[in-house]
Tab-separated table of C-alpha atoms in Angstrom:
chain	number	residue	atom	x	y	z
A	1	UNK	CA	5.649	40.446	12.467
A	2	UNK	CA	2.360	41.154	10.800
A	3	UNK	CA	-0.335	38.667	11.625
A	4	UNK	CA	-2.725	37.523	8.975
A	5	UNK	CA	-5.152	34.630	8.678
A	6	UNK	CA	-4.619	32.214	5.796
A	7	UNK	CA	-8.279	31.595	5.137
A	8	UNK	CA	-11.349	33.802	5.260
A	9	UNK	CA	-12.172	34.626	8.852
A	10	UNK	CA	-15.133	36.793	9.726
A	11	UNK	CA	-14.786	38.177	13.235
A	12	UNK	CA	-17.634	40.025	14.864
A	13	UNK	CA	-17.228	42.104	18.020
A	14	UNK	CA	-20.346	42.067	20.171
A	15	UNK	CA	-20.918	45.301	22.054
A	16	UNK	CA	-23.854	45.358	24.469
A	17	UNK	CA	-24.679	49.062	24.373
A	18	UNK	CA	-28.252	50.252	23.981
A	19	UNK	CA	-29.051	47.001	22.178
A	20	UNK	CA	-26.525	47.603	19.333
A	21	UNK	CA	-24.404	44.959	17.610
A	22	UNK	CA	-21.293	46.510	16.081
A	23	UNK	CA	-19.290	44.543	13.467
A	24	UNK	CA	-15.545	44.439	13.967
A	25	UNK	CA	-13.051	43.990	11.117
A	26	UNK	CA	-9.442	43.693	12.271
A	27	UNK	CA	-6.832	45.316	10.003
A	28	UNK	CA	-5.070	41.966	9.449
A	29	UNK	CA	-8.035	40.655	7.447
A	30	UNK	CA	-7.857	43.506	4.941
A	31	UNK	CA	-4.090	43.499	4.537
A	32	UNK	CA	-3.008	43.850	0.905
A	33	UNK	CA	0.007	41.573	1.375
A	34	UNK	CA	0.066	38.206	-0.370
A	35	UNK	CA	1.751	35.207	1.154
A	36	UNK	CA	2.846	32.005	-0.541
A	37	UNK	CA	0.858	28.821	0.118
A	38	UNK	CA	2.577	25.486	-0.627
A	39	UNK	CA	0.278	22.467	-0.816
A	40	UNK	CA	1.633	19.004	-1.605
A	41	UNK	CA	4.235	16.420	-0.662
A	42	UNK	CA	7.035	14.328	-2.119
A	43	UNK	CA	5.606	10.893	-2.907
A	44	UNK	CA	8.308	8.286	-2.297
A	45	UNK	CA	6.416	5.055	-3.058
A	46	UNK	CA	7.819	4.769	-6.605
A	47	UNK	CA	4.327	4.252	-8.055
A	48	UNK	CA	2.514	7.581	-8.009
A	49	UNK	CA	3.599	11.039	-9.108
A	50	UNK	CA	4.174	13.948	-6.720
A	51	UNK	CA	2.229	17.209	-6.999
A	52	UNK	CA	2.832	20.608	-5.415
A	53	UNK	CA	0.416	23.522	-5.779
A	54	UNK	CA	1.651	27.097	-5.352
A	55	UNK	CA	-0.977	29.726	-4.585
A	56	UNK	CA	-1.251	32.958	-2.606
A	57	UNK	CA	-3.427	34.174	0.218
A	58	UNK	CA	-5.963	36.904	-0.519
A	59	UNK	CA	-7.878	39.489	1.445
A	60	UNK	CA	-11.399	38.743	2.627
A	61	UNK	CA	-13.018	41.319	0.346
A	62	UNK	CA	-11.484	39.793	-2.774
A	63	UNK	CA	-14.108	37.553	-4.340
A	64	UNK	CA	-11.836	36.319	-7.134
A	65	UNK	CA	-10.024	32.997	-7.148
A	66	UNK	CA	-6.741	32.611	-5.295
A	67	UNK	CA	-3.684	33.835	-7.180
A	68	UNK	CA	-1.283	31.177	-8.420
A	69	UNK	CA	2.492	31.171	-8.828
A	70	UNK	CA	3.408	30.529	-12.461
A	71	UNK	CA	6.790	29.704	-14.043
A	72	UNK	CA	8.421	28.898	-10.712
A	73	UNK	CA	11.251	26.417	-10.347
A	74	UNK	CA	10.354	23.645	-7.895
A	75	UNK	CA	12.942	21.057	-6.865
A	76	UNK	CA	13.279	18.454	-4.133
A	77	UNK	CA	16.787	17.979	-2.785
A	78	UNK	CA	18.165	15.048	-0.816
A	79	UNK	CA	20.820	15.374	1.878
A	80	UNK	CA	22.898	12.807	-0.027
A	81	UNK	CA	23.058	14.827	-3.249
A	82	UNK	CA	19.988	13.723	-5.213
A	83	UNK	CA	17.818	16.361	-6.929
A	84	UNK	CA	14.363	16.053	-8.507
A	85	UNK	CA	12.880	18.808	-10.676
A	86	UNK	CA	9.126	19.297	-10.980
A	87	UNK	CA	7.421	20.234	-14.252
A	88	UNK	CA	4.845	23.015	-14.415
A	89	UNK	CA	1.430	21.677	-15.433
A	90	UNK	CA	-0.472	24.965	-15.273
A	91	UNK	CA	-2.554	27.061	-12.890
A	92	UNK	CA	0.051	26.822	-10.141
A	93	UNK	CA	0.391	23.026	-10.259
A	94	UNK	CA	3.821	21.360	-10.486
A	95	UNK	CA	4.287	17.621	-10.930
A	96	UNK	CA	7.080	15.045	-10.700
A	97	UNK	CA	6.852	11.521	-12.175
A	98	UNK	CA	7.004	8.580	-9.782
A	99	UNK	CA	10.371	8.229	-8.038
A	100	UNK	CA	11.798	5.349	-6.028
A	101	UNK	CA	14.053	6.879	-3.405
A	102	UNK	CA	16.448	5.805	-0.697
A	103	UNK	CA	14.236	5.690	2.445
A	104	UNK	CA	17.212	6.612	4.639
A	105	UNK	CA	17.736	9.911	2.794
A	106	UNK	CA	16.179	13.154	4.006
A	107	UNK	CA	14.595	15.666	1.634
A	108	UNK	CA	13.633	19.330	1.384
A	109	UNK	CA	11.824	21.439	-1.203
A	110	UNK	CA	13.306	24.530	-2.859
A	111	UNK	CA	11.055	27.016	-4.684
A	112	UNK	CA	12.298	29.913	-6.812
A	113	UNK	CA	9.675	32.347	-8.078
A	114	UNK	CA	9.757	34.660	-11.089
A	115	UNK	CA	10.279	37.593	-8.698
A	116	UNK	CA	13.571	35.996	-7.584
A	117	UNK	CA	12.263	34.982	-4.187
A	118	UNK	CA	13.587	31.677	-2.889
A	119	UNK	CA	11.793	29.463	-0.389
A	120	UNK	CA	13.338	26.446	1.319
A	121	UNK	CA	11.903	23.874	3.694
A	122	UNK	CA	13.646	22.017	6.461
A	123	UNK	CA	14.976	18.536	5.702
A	124	UNK	CA	12.389	15.908	6.543
A	125	UNK	CA	12.697	12.153	6.943
A	126	UNK	CA	10.861	9.745	4.668
A	127	UNK	CA	7.720	8.607	6.433
A	128	UNK	CA	6.470	5.100	5.633
A	129	UNK	CA	2.719	4.577	5.828
A	130	UNK	CA	1.211	1.211	6.821
A	131	UNK	CA	-1.448	-0.267	4.507
A	132	UNK	CA	-5.141	0.328	5.077
A	133	UNK	CA	-6.496	-2.808	6.711
A	134	UNK	CA	-10.099	-2.343	5.629
A	135	UNK	CA	-12.806	0.120	4.690
A	136	UNK	CA	-16.253	-0.574	6.113
A	137	UNK	CA	-19.586	1.202	6.229
A	138	UNK	CA	-22.483	1.760	8.604
A	139	UNK	CA	-26.045	2.526	7.524
A	140	UNK	CA	-28.005	4.943	9.732
A	141	UNK	CA	-30.944	3.357	11.552
A	142	UNK	CA	-33.383	5.495	9.579
A	143	UNK	CA	-31.501	4.804	6.317
A	144	UNK	CA	-30.910	8.508	5.834
A	145	UNK	CA	-27.151	8.162	5.359
A	146	UNK	CA	-24.140	5.853	5.168
A	147	UNK	CA	-20.946	6.412	7.118
A	148	UNK	CA	-17.636	5.209	5.627
A	149	UNK	CA	-15.024	3.992	8.140
A	150	UNK	CA	-11.334	3.126	7.814
A	151	UNK	CA	-9.219	0.704	9.851
A	152	UNK	CA	-5.444	0.462	9.989
A	153	UNK	CA	-2.559	-0.415	12.261
A	154	UNK	CA	1.224	-0.297	12.411
A	155	UNK	CA	2.651	-3.453	14.056
A	156	UNK	CA	5.947	-1.603	14.605
A	157	UNK	CA	4.190	1.222	16.500
A	158	UNK	CA	6.111	3.814	14.457
A	159	UNK	CA	3.458	5.735	12.523
A	160	UNK	CA	1.309	7.174	15.322
A	161	UNK	CA	0.133	10.203	13.279
A	162	UNK	CA	-2.278	9.790	10.371
A	163	UNK	CA	-3.986	11.916	7.764
A	164	UNK	CA	-6.559	10.823	5.188
A	165	UNK	CA	-7.758	12.249	1.899
A	166	UNK	CA	-10.456	10.746	-0.257
A	167	UNK	CA	-11.930	10.853	-3.722
A	168	UNK	CA	-15.549	9.829	-4.275
A	169	UNK	CA	-17.138	8.752	-7.559
A	170	UNK	CA	-20.775	7.925	-8.141
A	171	UNK	CA	-23.005	6.894	-11.014
A	172	UNK	CA	-26.340	8.628	-11.479
A	173	UNK	CA	-29.109	8.623	-14.098
A	174	UNK	CA	-31.279	11.360	-15.568
A	175	UNK	CA	-35.035	10.589	-15.227
A	176	UNK	CA	-35.751	10.837	-18.973
A	177	UNK	CA	-33.968	8.906	-21.718
A	178	UNK	CA	-33.428	10.940	-24.880
A	179	UNK	CA	-32.971	8.810	-28.005
A	180	UNK	CA	-33.141	11.597	-30.600
A	181	UNK	CA	-31.380	14.869	-31.294
A	182	UNK	CA	-31.532	17.610	-33.925
A	183	UNK	CA	-28.645	17.774	-36.402
A	184	UNK	CA	-28.560	19.725	-39.663
A	185	UNK	CA	-32.234	20.626	-39.253
A	186	UNK	CA	-33.248	16.966	-39.009
A	187	UNK	CA	-34.220	14.704	-36.121
A	188	UNK	CA	-31.783	11.782	-35.983
A	189	UNK	CA	-30.936	8.933	-33.618
A	190	UNK	CA	-28.450	9.755	-30.876
A	191	UNK	CA	-25.128	7.986	-31.302
A	192	UNK	CA	-24.722	7.807	-27.505
A	193	UNK	CA	-27.158	8.201	-24.652
A	194	UNK	CA	-26.893	11.144	-22.266
A	195	UNK	CA	-28.823	9.884	-19.260
A	196	UNK	CA	-26.033	7.897	-17.491
A	197	UNK	CA	-23.208	9.882	-15.899
A	198	UNK	CA	-20.375	9.560	-13.430
A	199	UNK	CA	-19.208	12.359	-11.183
A	200	UNK	CA	-16.068	12.654	-9.073
A	201	UNK	CA	-15.420	14.935	-6.105
A	202	UNK	CA	-12.306	15.491	-3.995
A	203	UNK	CA	-13.396	17.077	-0.707
A	204	UNK	CA	-10.815	19.189	1.107
A	205	UNK	CA	-11.715	18.073	4.634
A	206	UNK	CA	-8.707	17.703	6.926
A	207	UNK	CA	-8.988	14.216	8.437
A	208	UNK	CA	-6.522	13.425	11.227
A	209	UNK	CA	-6.012	10.899	14.001
A	210	UNK	CA	-3.221	10.055	16.423
A	211	UNK	CA	-2.398	7.002	18.494
A	212	UNK	CA	0.475	8.733	20.318
A	213	UNK	CA	-1.275	8.307	23.679
A	214	UNK	CA	-2.255	4.693	23.067
A	215	UNK	CA	-0.254	1.586	23.877
A	216	UNK	CA	-0.806	0.193	20.358
A	217	UNK	CA	-0.708	1.932	16.989
A	218	UNK	CA	-4.234	0.919	15.929
A	219	UNK	CA	-6.954	3.001	14.275
A	220	UNK	CA	-10.420	1.421	14.437
A	221	UNK	CA	-13.502	2.658	12.592
A	222	UNK	CA	-12.240	6.146	11.877
A	223	UNK	CA	-15.095	8.077	10.134
A	224	UNK	CA	-13.893	9.283	6.730
A	225	UNK	CA	-17.190	10.676	5.427
A	226	UNK	CA	-20.952	10.473	5.798
A	227	UNK	CA	-23.015	10.244	2.607
A	228	UNK	CA	-26.538	11.594	2.837
A	229	UNK	CA	-29.317	9.779	1.000
A	230	UNK	CA	-30.642	13.182	-0.064
A	231	UNK	CA	-27.525	13.705	-2.209
A	232	UNK	CA	-28.526	10.727	-4.425
A	233	UNK	CA	-24.866	9.656	-4.543
A	234	UNK	CA	-25.971	6.238	-3.326
A	235	UNK	CA	-28.935	5.808	-5.641
A	236	UNK	CA	-27.110	3.741	-8.314
A	237	UNK	CA	-23.510	3.007	-7.302
A	238	UNK	CA	-20.916	4.770	-5.151
A	239	UNK	CA	-17.150	4.294	-4.836
A	240	UNK	CA	-14.596	5.918	-2.554
A	241	UNK	CA	-10.812	5.946	-2.904
A	242	UNK	CA	-9.179	6.542	0.481
A	243	UNK	CA	-5.556	7.699	0.630
A	244	UNK	CA	-3.744	7.226	3.948
A	245	UNK	CA	-0.715	9.366	4.784
A	246	UNK	CA	1.649	8.854	7.696
A	247	UNK	CA	2.760	12.114	9.302
A	248	UNK	CA	5.641	13.214	11.468
A	249	UNK	CA	4.767	14.808	14.796
A	250	UNK	CA	5.533	18.262	13.349
A	251	UNK	CA	3.403	17.537	10.296
A	252	UNK	CA	0.509	16.430	12.463
A	253	UNK	CA	0.790	19.606	14.558
A	254	UNK	CA	0.634	21.723	11.385
A	255	UNK	CA	-2.426	20.005	9.938
A	256	UNK	CA	-4.132	19.945	13.316
A	257	UNK	CA	-3.663	23.697	13.717
A	258	UNK	CA	-4.866	24.282	10.164
A	259	UNK	CA	-7.944	22.170	10.848
A	260	UNK	CA	-8.794	24.205	13.948
A	261	UNK	CA	-8.381	27.439	12.002
A	262	UNK	CA	-10.363	26.546	8.900
A	263	UNK	CA	-12.935	23.960	9.937
A	264	UNK	CA	-13.706	24.155	13.636
A	265	UNK	CA	-14.566	27.814	14.102
A	266	UNK	CA	-18.056	29.174	14.082
A	267	UNK	CA	-19.086	29.839	17.681
A	268	UNK	CA	-17.668	31.503	20.776
A	269	UNK	CA	-16.858	28.070	22.188
A	270	UNK	CA	-14.824	26.820	19.198
A	271	UNK	CA	-11.024	27.103	19.068
A	272	UNK	CA	-10.189	30.608	17.927
A	273	UNK	CA	-8.380	31.224	14.597
A	274	UNK	CA	-4.618	31.412	14.788
A	275	UNK	CA	-1.679	32.011	12.518
A	276	UNK	CA	-0.732	28.715	10.843
A	277	UNK	CA	2.680	28.333	9.233
A	278	UNK	CA	4.781	25.276	8.470
A	279	UNK	CA	8.387	24.300	7.815
A	280	UNK	CA	9.060	26.484	4.738
A	281	UNK	CA	10.899	29.828	4.914
A	282	UNK	CA	11.985	32.639	2.610
A	283	UNK	CA	15.785	32.230	2.469
A	284	UNK	CA	16.443	35.987	2.393
A	285	UNK	CA	13.633	37.023	4.740
A	286	UNK	CA	12.841	34.333	7.323
A	287	UNK	CA	10.256	36.648	8.910
A	288	UNK	CA	8.025	36.529	5.810
A	289	UNK	CA	4.948	34.377	6.347
A	290	UNK	CA	4.842	31.182	4.273
A	291	UNK	CA	2.024	28.663	4.629
A	292	UNK	CA	2.464	24.956	4.045
A	293	UNK	CA	4.271	21.917	5.411
A	294	UNK	CA	6.566	19.910	3.168
A	295	UNK	CA	6.812	16.165	3.794
A	296	UNK	CA	8.262	13.092	2.100
A	297	UNK	CA	5.920	10.169	2.485
A	298	UNK	CA	4.965	6.834	0.988
A	299	UNK	CA	1.145	6.900	1.142
A	300	UNK	CA	-1.226	3.952	0.892
A	301	UNK	CA	-4.645	3.824	-0.736
A	302	UNK	CA	-7.614	1.512	-1.072
A	303	UNK	CA	-10.825	1.673	-3.107
A	304	UNK	CA	-14.193	0.586	-1.770
A	305	UNK	CA	-17.639	0.275	-3.345
A	306	UNK	CA	-20.507	0.850	-0.925
A	307	UNK	CA	-22.890	-2.113	-1.475
A	308	UNK	CA	-25.971	-0.110	-0.502
A	309	UNK	CA	-28.533	1.718	-2.646
A	310	UNK	CA	-30.210	4.642	-0.935
A	311	UNK	CA	-31.946	7.725	-2.228
A	312	UNK	CA	-35.225	9.076	-3.384
A	313	UNK	CA	-36.842	8.382	-6.768
A	314	UNK	CA	-36.619	11.316	-9.140
A	315	UNK	CA	-39.739	11.833	-11.244
A	316	UNK	CA	-39.614	14.194	-14.193
A	317	UNK	CA	-42.403	14.017	-16.822
A	318	UNK	CA	-41.907	15.096	-20.454
A	319	UNK	CA	-42.724	18.751	-20.974
A	320	UNK	CA	-44.791	18.486	-24.193
A	321	UNK	CA	-45.704	16.553	-27.338
A	322	UNK	CA	-44.963	18.309	-30.630
A	323	UNK	CA	-45.477	17.730	-34.318
A	324	UNK	CA	-42.435	17.197	-36.514
A	325	UNK	CA	-42.481	20.831	-37.663
A	326	UNK	CA	-42.696	22.153	-34.093
A	327	UNK	CA	-40.164	19.638	-32.788
A	328	UNK	CA	-37.613	20.923	-35.302
A	329	UNK	CA	-37.999	24.354	-33.692
A	330	UNK	CA	-37.548	22.938	-30.197
A	331	UNK	CA	-34.326	24.203	-28.626
A	332	UNK	CA	-33.982	21.639	-25.844
A	333	UNK	CA	-34.208	17.821	-25.616
A	334	UNK	CA	-36.066	15.444	-27.944
A	335	UNK	CA	-36.990	12.453	-25.807
A	336	UNK	CA	-38.818	9.980	-28.086
A	337	UNK	CA	-41.545	9.662	-30.707
A	338	UNK	CA	-44.890	7.994	-31.092
A	339	UNK	CA	-47.501	7.663	-33.833
A	340	UNK	CA	-50.962	9.045	-33.013
A	341	UNK	CA	-53.720	6.747	-34.202
A	342	UNK	CA	-54.083	6.968	-37.987
A	343	UNK	CA	-51.139	9.381	-38.414
A	344	UNK	CA	-48.566	8.989	-41.220
A	345	UNK	CA	-45.904	10.932	-39.386
A	346	UNK	CA	-44.851	10.668	-35.743
A	347	UNK	CA	-45.175	13.251	-33.019
A	348	UNK	CA	-42.226	13.888	-30.735
A	349	UNK	CA	-42.117	13.868	-26.962
A	350	UNK	CA	-39.824	16.610	-25.698
A	351	UNK	CA	-38.282	17.498	-22.355
A	352	UNK	CA	-35.704	19.712	-20.655
A	353	UNK	CA	-31.968	19.256	-20.332
A	354	UNK	CA	-32.263	19.167	-16.544
A	355	UNK	CA	-34.491	16.091	-16.825
A	356	UNK	CA	-32.757	14.254	-19.679
A	357	UNK	CA	-29.093	15.274	-19.838
A	358	UNK	CA	-27.149	14.076	-16.786
A	359	UNK	CA	-24.233	16.346	-17.725
A	360	UNK	CA	-26.194	19.370	-16.487
A	361	UNK	CA	-25.425	18.160	-12.938
A	362	UNK	CA	-21.678	18.332	-13.538
A	363	UNK	CA	-20.973	14.729	-14.485
A	364	UNK	CA	-19.393	13.079	-17.499
A	365	UNK	CA	-20.536	10.359	-19.895
A	366	UNK	CA	-17.112	8.694	-19.676
A	367	UNK	CA	-17.223	5.521	-17.593
A	368	UNK	CA	-14.275	5.378	-15.130
A	369	UNK	CA	-11.718	2.668	-15.848
A	370	UNK	CA	-12.211	1.134	-12.373
A	371	UNK	CA	-16.004	0.942	-12.690
């Protein structure tokens, strides 16, 4: 079987010979083969939809985005005859509306591609996830950061293996407030301000913990993320949505191996990269590499607002003051106006988009519904 790494791995062979360092590129890294990557799970809580993303591995030298599998047929099958068909959303994403299922039924995923390849997972049991007990925070002694912590437990001692994902949203303000804009060769009042934005990020960190070696199934103060004050995410208001997912032992082993391969390499003393595959196979060629682990799980989630404001003041002065005629030629932001002493017409204070339009930092003017 050919061996290939799922993610970009740069391996360097160190040869101590007359002071030379010789780079080493194994043939596996430059292999032209593409292998299917299946990312997602069957959500069985009856409240949230299920999503499965189909992409392909790529060689290290390819700087383009990962290839996606379009127009595939994705279904989840139960061992008692039920079938659920996913709908293609686009860009390799397939989605299924919320489904309430029989928790005693086992499920598997079947994927048929446009090239007539068929992939099938093993049957998996439905994994129930206990609720998140609480989300807390800890401020660094020098106030340089805030750490977000999660607590949970399973009184039945049945979960034992946990994974977390999170989504963070923060409000931030541009230093300058622009109240005017140019429309149809005239300076007019803005209908909406552009200095208050919200931004959302969904980090891909693999967060895992196990209580398999403990007498009680209790997770205390597990660190989900650390927010640096330098990022200014905490300057106005910050919210985090933590999703907790119970795993089977096999699922935990898969994600743990993937974590070691993709996140914990970087020195000679780190775990070395390895081939990471899951419970999905090509039905006609079981030797073909397929990456991903299918699971059926009822996740839990909780939202938390960090009640701390940290960060550094951002100072950004206006760039110039222009007459009406010159302001109409200005191609950036009109901040405000003022009347010089004795003048009949106002001058205009102007600035740059980076200082006055919060959208330049990737945010949106739309206030989240939960804010």
